[in-house]
PDB file of N, CA, C and O in Angstrom:
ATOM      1  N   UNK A   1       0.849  -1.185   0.000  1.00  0.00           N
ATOM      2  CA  UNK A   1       0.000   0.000   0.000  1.00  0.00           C
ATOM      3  C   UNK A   1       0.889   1.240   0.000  1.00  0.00           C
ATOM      4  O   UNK A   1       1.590   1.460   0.988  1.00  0.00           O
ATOM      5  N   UNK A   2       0.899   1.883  -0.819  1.00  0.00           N
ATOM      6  CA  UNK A   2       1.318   3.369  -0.759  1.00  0.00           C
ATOM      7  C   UNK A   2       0.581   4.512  -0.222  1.00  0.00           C
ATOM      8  O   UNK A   2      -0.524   4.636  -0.749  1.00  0.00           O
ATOM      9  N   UNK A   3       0.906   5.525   0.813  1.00  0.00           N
ATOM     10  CA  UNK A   3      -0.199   6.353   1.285  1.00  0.00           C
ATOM     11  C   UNK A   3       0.147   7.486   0.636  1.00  0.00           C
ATOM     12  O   UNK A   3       1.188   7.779   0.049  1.00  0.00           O
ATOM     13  N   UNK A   4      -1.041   8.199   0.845  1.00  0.00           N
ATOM     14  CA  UNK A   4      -1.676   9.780   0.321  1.00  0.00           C
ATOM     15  C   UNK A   4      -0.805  10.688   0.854  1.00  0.00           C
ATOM     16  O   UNK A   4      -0.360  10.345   1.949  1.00  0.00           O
ATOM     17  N   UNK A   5      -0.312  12.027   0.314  1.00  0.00           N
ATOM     18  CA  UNK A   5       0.607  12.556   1.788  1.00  0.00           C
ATOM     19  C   UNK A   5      -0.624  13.611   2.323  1.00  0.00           C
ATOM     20  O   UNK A   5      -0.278  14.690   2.805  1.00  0.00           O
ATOM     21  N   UNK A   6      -2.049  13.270   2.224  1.00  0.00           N
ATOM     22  CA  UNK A   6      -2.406  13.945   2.925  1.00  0.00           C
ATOM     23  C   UNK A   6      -2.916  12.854   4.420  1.00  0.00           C
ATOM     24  O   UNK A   6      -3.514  13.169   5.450  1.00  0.00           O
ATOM     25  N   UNK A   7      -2.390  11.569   3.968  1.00  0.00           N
ATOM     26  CA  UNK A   7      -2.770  10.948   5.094  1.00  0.00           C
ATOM     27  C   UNK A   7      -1.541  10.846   6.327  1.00  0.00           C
ATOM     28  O   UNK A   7      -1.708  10.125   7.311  1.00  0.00           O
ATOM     29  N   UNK A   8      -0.654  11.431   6.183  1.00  0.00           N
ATOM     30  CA  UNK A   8       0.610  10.920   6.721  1.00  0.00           C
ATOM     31  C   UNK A   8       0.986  12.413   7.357  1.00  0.00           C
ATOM     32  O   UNK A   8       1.082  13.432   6.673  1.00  0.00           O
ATOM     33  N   UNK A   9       1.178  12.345   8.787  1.00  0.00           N
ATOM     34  CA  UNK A   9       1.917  13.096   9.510  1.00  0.00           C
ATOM     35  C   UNK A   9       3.027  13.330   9.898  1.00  0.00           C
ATOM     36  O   UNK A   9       3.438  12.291  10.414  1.00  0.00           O
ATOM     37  N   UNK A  10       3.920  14.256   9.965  1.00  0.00           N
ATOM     38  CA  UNK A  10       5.442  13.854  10.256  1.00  0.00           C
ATOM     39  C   UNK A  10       5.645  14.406  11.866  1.00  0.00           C
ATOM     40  O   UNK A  10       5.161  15.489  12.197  1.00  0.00           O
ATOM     41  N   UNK A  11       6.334  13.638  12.739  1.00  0.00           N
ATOM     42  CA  UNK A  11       6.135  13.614  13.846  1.00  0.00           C
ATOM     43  C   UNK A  11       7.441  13.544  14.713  1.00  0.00           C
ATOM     44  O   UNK A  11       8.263  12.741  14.271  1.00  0.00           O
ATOM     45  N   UNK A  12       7.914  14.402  16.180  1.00  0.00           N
ATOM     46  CA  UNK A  12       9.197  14.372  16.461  1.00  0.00           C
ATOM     47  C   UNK A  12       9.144  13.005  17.511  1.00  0.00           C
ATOM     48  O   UNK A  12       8.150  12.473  18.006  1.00  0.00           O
ATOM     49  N   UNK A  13      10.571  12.651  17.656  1.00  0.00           N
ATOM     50  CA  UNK A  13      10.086  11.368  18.635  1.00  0.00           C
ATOM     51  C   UNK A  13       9.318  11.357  19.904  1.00  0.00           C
ATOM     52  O   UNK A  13       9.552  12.231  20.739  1.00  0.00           O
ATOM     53  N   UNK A  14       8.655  10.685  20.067  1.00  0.00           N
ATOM     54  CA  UNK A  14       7.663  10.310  21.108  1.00  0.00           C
ATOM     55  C   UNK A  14       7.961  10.355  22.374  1.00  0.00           C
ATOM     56  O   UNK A  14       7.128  10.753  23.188  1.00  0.00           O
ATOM     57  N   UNK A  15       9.459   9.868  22.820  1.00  0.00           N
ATOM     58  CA  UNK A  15       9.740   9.594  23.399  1.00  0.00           C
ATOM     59  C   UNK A  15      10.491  10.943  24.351  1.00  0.00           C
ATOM     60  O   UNK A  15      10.274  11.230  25.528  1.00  0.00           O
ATOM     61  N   UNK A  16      11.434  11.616  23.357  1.00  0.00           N
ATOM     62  CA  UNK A  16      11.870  12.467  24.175  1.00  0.00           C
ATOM     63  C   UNK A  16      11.691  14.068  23.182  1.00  0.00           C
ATOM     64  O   UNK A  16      12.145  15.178  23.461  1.00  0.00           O
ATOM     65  N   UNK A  17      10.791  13.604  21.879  1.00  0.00           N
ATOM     66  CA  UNK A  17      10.090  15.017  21.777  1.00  0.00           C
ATOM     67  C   UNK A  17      11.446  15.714  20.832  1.00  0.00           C
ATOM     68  O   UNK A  17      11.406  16.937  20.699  1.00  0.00           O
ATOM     69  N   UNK A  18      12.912  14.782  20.028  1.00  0.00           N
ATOM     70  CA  UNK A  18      13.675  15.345  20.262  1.00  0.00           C
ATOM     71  C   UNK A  18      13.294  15.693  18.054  1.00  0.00           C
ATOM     72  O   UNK A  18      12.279  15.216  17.548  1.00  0.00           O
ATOM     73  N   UNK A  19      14.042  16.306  17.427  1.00  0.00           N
ATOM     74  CA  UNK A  19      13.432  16.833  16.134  1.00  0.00           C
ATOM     75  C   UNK A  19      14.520  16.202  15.016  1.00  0.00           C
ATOM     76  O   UNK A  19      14.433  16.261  13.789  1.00  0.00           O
ATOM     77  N   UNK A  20      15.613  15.556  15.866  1.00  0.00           N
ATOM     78  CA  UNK A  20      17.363  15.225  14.732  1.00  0.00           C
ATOM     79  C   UNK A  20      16.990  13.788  14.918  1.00  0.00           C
ATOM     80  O   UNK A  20      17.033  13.046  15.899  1.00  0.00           O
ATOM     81  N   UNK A  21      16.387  13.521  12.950  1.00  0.00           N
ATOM     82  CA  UNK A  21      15.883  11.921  13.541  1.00  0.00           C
ATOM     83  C   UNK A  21      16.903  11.709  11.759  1.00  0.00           C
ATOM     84  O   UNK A  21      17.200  12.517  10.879  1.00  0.00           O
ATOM     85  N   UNK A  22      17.151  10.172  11.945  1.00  0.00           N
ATOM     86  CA  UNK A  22      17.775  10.102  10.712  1.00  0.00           C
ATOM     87  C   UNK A  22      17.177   8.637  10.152  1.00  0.00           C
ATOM     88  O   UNK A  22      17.062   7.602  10.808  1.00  0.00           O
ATOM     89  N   UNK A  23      16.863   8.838   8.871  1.00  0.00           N
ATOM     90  CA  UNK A  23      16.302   8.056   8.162  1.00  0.00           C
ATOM     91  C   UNK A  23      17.499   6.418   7.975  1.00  0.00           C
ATOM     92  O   UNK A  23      18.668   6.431   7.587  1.00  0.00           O
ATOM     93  N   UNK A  24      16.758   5.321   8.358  1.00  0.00           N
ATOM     94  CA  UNK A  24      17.220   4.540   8.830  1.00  0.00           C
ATOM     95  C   UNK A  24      17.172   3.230   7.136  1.00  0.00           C
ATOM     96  O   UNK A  24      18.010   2.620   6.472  1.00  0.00           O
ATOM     97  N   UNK A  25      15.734   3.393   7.135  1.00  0.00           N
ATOM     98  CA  UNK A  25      15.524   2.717   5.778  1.00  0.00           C
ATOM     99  C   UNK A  25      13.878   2.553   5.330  1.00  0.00           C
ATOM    100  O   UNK A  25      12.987   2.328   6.150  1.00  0.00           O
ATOM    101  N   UNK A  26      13.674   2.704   3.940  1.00  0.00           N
ATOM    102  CA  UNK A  26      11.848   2.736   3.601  1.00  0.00           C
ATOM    103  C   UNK A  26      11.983   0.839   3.648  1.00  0.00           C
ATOM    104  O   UNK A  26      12.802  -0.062   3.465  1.00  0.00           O
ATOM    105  N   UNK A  27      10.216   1.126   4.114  1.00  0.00           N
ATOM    106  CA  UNK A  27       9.642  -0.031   3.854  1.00  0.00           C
ATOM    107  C   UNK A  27       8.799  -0.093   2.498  1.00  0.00           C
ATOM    108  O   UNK A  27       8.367   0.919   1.945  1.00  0.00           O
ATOM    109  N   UNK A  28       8.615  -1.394   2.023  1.00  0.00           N
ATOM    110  CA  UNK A  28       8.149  -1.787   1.157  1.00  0.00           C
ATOM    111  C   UNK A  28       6.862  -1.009   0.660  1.00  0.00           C
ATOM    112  O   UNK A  28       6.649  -1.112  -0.548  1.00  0.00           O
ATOM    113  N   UNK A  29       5.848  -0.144   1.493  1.00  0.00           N
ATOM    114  CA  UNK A  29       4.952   0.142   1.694  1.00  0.00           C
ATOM    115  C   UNK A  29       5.169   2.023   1.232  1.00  0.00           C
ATOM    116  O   UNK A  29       4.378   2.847   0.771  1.00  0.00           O
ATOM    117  N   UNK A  30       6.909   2.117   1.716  1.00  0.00           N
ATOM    118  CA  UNK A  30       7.099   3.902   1.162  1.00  0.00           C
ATOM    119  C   UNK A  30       7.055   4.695   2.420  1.00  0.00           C
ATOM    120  O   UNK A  30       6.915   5.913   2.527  1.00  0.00           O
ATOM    121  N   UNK A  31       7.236   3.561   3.607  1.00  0.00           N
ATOM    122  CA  UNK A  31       6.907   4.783   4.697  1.00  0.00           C
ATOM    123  C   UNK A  31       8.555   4.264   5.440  1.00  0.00           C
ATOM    124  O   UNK A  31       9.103   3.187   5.674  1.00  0.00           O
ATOM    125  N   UNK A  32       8.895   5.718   5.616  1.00  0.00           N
ATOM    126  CA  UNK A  32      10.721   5.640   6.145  1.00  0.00           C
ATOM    127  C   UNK A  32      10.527   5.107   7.822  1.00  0.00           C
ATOM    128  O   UNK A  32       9.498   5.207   8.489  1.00  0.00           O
ATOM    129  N   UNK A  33      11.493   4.678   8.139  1.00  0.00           N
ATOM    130  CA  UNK A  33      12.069   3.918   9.791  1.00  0.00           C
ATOM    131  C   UNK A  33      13.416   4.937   9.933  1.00  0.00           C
ATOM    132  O   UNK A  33      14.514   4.866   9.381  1.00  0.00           O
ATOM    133  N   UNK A  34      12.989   5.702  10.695  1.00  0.00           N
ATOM    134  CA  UNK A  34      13.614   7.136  11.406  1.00  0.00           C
ATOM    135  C   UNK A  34      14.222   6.437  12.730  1.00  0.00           C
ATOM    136  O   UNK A  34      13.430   5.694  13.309  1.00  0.00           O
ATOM    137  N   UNK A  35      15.701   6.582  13.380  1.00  0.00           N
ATOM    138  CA  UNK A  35      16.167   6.808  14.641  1.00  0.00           C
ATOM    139  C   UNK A  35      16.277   7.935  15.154  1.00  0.00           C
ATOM    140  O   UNK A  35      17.168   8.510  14.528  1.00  0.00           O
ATOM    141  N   UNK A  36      15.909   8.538  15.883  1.00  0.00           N
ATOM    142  CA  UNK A  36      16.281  10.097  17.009  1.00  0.00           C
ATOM    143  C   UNK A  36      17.629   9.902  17.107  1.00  0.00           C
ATOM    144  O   UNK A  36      17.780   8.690  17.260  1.00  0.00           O
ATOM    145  N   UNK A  37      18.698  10.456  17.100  1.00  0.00           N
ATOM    146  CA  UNK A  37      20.279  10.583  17.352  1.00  0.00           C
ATOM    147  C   UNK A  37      19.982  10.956  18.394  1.00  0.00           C
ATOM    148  O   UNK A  37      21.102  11.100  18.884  1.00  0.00           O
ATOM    149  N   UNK A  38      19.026  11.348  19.448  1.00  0.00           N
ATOM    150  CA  UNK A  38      19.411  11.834  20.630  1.00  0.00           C
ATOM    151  C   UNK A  38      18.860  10.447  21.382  1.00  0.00           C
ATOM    152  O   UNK A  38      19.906   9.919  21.760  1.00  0.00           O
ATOM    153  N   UNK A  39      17.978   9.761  21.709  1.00  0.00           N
ATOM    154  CA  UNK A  39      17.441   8.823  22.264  1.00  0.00           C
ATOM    155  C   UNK A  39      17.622   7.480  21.701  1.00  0.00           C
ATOM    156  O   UNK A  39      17.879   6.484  22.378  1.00  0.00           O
ATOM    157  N   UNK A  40      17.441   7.511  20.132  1.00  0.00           N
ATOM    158  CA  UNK A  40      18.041   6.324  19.558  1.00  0.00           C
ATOM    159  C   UNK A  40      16.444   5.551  19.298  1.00  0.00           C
ATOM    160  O   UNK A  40      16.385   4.583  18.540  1.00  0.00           O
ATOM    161  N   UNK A  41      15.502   5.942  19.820  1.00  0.00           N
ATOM    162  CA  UNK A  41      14.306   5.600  19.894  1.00  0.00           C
ATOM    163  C   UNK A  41      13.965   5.362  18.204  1.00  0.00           C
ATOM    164  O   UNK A  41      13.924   6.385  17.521  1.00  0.00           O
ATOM    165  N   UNK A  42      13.726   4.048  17.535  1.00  0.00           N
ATOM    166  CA  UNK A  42      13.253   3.872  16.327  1.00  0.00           C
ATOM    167  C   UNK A  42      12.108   3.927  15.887  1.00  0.00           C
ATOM    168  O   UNK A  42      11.628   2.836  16.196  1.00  0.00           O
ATOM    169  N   UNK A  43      11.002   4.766  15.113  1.00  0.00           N
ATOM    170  CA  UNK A  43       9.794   4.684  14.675  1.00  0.00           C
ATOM    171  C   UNK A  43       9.403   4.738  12.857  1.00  0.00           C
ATOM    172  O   UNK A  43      10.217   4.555  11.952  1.00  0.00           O
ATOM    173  N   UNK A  44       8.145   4.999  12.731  1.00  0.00           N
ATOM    174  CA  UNK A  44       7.870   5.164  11.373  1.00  0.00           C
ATOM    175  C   UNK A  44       7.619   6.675  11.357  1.00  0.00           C
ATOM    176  O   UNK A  44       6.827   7.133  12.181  1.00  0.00           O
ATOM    177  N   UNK A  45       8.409   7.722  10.228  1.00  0.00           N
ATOM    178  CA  UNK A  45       7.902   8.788  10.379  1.00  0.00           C
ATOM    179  C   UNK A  45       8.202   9.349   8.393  1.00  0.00           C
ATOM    180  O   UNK A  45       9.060   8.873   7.649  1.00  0.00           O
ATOM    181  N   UNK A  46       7.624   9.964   8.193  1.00  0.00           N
ATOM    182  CA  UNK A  46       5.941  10.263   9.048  1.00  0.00           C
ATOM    183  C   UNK A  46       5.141   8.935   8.909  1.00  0.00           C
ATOM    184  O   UNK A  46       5.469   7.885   8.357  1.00  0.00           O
ATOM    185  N   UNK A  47       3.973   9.286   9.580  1.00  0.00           N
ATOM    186  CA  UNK A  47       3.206   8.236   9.993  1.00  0.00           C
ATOM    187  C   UNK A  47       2.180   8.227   9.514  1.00  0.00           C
ATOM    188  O   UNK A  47       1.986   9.330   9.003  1.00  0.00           O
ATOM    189  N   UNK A  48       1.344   7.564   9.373  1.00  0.00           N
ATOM    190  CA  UNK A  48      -0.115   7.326   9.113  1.00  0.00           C
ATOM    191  C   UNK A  48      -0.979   8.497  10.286  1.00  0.00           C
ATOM    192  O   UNK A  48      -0.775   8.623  11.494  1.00  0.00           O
ATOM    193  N   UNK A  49      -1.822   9.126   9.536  1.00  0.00           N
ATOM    194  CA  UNK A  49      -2.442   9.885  10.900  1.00  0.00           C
ATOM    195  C   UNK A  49      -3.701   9.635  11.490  1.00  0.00           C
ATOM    196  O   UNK A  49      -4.379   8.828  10.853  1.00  0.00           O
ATOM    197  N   UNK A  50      -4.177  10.054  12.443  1.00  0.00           N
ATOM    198  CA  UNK A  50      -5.002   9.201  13.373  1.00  0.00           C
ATOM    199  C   UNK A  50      -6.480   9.240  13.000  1.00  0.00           C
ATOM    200  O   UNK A  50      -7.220   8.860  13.907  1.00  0.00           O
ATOM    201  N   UNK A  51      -7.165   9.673  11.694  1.00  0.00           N
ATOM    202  CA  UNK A  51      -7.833   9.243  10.608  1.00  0.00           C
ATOM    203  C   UNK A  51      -7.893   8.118  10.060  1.00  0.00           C
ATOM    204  O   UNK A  51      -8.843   7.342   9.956  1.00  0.00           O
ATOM    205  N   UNK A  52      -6.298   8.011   9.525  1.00  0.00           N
ATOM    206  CA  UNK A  52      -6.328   6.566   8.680  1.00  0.00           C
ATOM    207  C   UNK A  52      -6.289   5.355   9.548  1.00  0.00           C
ATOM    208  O   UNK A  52      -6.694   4.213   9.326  1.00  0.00           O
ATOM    209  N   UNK A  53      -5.658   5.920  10.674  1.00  0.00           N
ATOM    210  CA  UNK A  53      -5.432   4.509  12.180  1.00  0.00           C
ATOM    211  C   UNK A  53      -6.703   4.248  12.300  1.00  0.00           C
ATOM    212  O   UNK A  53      -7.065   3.177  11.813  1.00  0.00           O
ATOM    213  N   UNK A  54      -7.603   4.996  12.871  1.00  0.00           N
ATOM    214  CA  UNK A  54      -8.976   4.409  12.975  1.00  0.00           C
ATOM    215  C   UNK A  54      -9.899   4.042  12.452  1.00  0.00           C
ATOM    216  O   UNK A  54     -10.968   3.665  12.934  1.00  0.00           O
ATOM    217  N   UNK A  55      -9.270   4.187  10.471  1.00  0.00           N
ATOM    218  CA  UNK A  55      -9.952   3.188   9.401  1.00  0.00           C
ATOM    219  C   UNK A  55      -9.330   2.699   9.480  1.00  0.00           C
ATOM    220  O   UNK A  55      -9.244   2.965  10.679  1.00  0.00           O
ATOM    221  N   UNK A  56      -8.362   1.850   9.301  1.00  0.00           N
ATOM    222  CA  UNK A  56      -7.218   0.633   9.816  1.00  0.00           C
ATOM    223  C   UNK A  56      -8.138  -0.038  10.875  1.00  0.00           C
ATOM    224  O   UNK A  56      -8.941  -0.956  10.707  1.00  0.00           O
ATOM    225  N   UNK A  57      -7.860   0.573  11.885  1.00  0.00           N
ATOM    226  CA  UNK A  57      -8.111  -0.363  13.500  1.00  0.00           C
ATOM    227  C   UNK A  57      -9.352   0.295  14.094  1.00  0.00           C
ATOM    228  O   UNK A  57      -9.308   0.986  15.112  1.00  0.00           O
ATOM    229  N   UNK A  58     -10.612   0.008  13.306  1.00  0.00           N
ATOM    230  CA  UNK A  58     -12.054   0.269  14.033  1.00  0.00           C
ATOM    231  C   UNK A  58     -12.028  -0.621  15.066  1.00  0.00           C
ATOM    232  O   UNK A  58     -11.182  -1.431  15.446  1.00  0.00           O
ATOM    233  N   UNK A  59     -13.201  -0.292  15.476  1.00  0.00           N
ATOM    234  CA  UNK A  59     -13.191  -0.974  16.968  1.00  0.00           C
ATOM    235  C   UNK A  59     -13.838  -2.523  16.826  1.00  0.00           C
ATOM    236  O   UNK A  59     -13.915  -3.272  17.800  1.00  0.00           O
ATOM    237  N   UNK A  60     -14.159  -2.788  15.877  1.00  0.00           N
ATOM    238  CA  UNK A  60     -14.188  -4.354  15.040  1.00  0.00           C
ATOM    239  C   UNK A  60     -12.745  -5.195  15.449  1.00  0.00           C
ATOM    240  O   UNK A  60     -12.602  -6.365  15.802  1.00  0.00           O
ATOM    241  N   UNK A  61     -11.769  -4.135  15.257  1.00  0.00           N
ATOM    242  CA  UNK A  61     -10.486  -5.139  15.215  1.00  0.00           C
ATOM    243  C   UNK A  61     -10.486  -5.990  16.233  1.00  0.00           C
ATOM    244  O   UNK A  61     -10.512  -7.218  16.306  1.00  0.00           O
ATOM    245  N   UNK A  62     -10.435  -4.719  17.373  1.00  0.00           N
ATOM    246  CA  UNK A  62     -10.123  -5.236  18.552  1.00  0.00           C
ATOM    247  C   UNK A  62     -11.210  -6.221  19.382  1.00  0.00           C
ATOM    248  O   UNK A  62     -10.916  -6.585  20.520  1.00  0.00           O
ATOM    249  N   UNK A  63     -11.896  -6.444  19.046  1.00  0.00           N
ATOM    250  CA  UNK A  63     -13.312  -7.478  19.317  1.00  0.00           C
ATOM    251  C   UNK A  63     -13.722  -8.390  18.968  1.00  0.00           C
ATOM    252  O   UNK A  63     -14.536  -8.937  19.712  1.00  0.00           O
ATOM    253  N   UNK A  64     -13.408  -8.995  17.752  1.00  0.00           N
ATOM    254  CA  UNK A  64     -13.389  -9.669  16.566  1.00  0.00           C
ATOM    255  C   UNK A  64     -12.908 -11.031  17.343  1.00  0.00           C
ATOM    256  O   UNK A  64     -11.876 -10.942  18.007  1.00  0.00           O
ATOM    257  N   UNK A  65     -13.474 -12.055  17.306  1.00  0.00           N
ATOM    258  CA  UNK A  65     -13.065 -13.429  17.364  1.00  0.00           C
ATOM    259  C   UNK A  65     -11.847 -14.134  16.543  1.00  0.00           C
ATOM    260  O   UNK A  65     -12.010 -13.963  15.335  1.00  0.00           O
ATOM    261  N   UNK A  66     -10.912 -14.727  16.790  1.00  0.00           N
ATOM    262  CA  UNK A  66     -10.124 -15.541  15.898  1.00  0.00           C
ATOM    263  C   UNK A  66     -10.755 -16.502  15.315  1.00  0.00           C
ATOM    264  O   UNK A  66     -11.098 -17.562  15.839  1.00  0.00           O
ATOM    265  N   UNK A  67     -10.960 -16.094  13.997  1.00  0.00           N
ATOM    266  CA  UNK A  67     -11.629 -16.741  13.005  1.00  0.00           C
ATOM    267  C   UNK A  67     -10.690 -18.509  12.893  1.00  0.00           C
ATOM    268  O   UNK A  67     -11.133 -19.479  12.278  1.00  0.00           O
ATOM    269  N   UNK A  68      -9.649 -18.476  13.507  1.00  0.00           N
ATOM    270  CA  UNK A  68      -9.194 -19.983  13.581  1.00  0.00           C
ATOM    271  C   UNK A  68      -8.209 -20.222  14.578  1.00  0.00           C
ATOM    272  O   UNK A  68      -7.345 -19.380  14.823  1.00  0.00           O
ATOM    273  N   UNK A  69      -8.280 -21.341  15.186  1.00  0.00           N
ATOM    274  CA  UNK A  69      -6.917 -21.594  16.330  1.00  0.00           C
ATOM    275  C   UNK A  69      -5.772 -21.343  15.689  1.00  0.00           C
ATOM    276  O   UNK A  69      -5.541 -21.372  14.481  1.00  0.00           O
ATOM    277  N   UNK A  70      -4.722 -20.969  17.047  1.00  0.00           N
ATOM    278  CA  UNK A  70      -3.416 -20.934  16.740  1.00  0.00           C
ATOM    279  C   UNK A  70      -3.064 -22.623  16.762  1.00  0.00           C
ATOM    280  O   UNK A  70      -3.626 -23.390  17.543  1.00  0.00           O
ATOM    281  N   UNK A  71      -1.910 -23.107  15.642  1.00  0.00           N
ATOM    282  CA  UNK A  71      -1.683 -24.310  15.510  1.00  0.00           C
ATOM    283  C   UNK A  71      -0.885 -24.705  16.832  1.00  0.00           C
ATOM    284  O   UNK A  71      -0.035 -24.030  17.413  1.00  0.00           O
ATOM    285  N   UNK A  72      -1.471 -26.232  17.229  1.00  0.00           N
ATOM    286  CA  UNK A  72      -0.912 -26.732  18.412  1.00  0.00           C
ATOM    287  C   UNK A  72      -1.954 -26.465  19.982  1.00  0.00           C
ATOM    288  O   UNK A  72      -1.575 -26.694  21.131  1.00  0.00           O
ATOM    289  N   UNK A  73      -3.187 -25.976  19.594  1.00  0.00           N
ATOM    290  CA  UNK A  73      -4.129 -25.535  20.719  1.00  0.00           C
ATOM    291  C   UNK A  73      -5.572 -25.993  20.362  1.00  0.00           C
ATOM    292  O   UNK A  73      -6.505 -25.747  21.126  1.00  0.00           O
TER     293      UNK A  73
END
């Protein structure tokens, strides 16, 4: 899937908020894997924004029965 760039936010790390992030490597999908040089903290940036997350992950996801056992159970 390739996203829209109006769906995608660019975002400083989470963690310590810090803005010197360095592009680490794209995924298959077109969205880069950023490290913070200050924390080291690895994410996806920019990101999907919290529009597209909650067409992604309605509240179906999380409720939803496993449509089949895990093998061995």
């Amino acid at each position: 899937m390739k996203w829209l760039p109006e769906e995608l936010e660019a975002v400083r790390c989470d963690f310590c908020r810090g803005a010197d992030l360095e592009t680490k490597y794209e995924r298959p999908d077109g969205l880069a894997v950023v490290e913070c040089r200050n924390c080291h903290l690895t994410f996806v940036n920019p990101r999907p924004g919290p529009q597209v997350i909650s067409r992604l992950y309605g509240a179906d996801y999380f409720t939803k029965e496993q449509s089949q056992e895990l093998p061995g159970h």
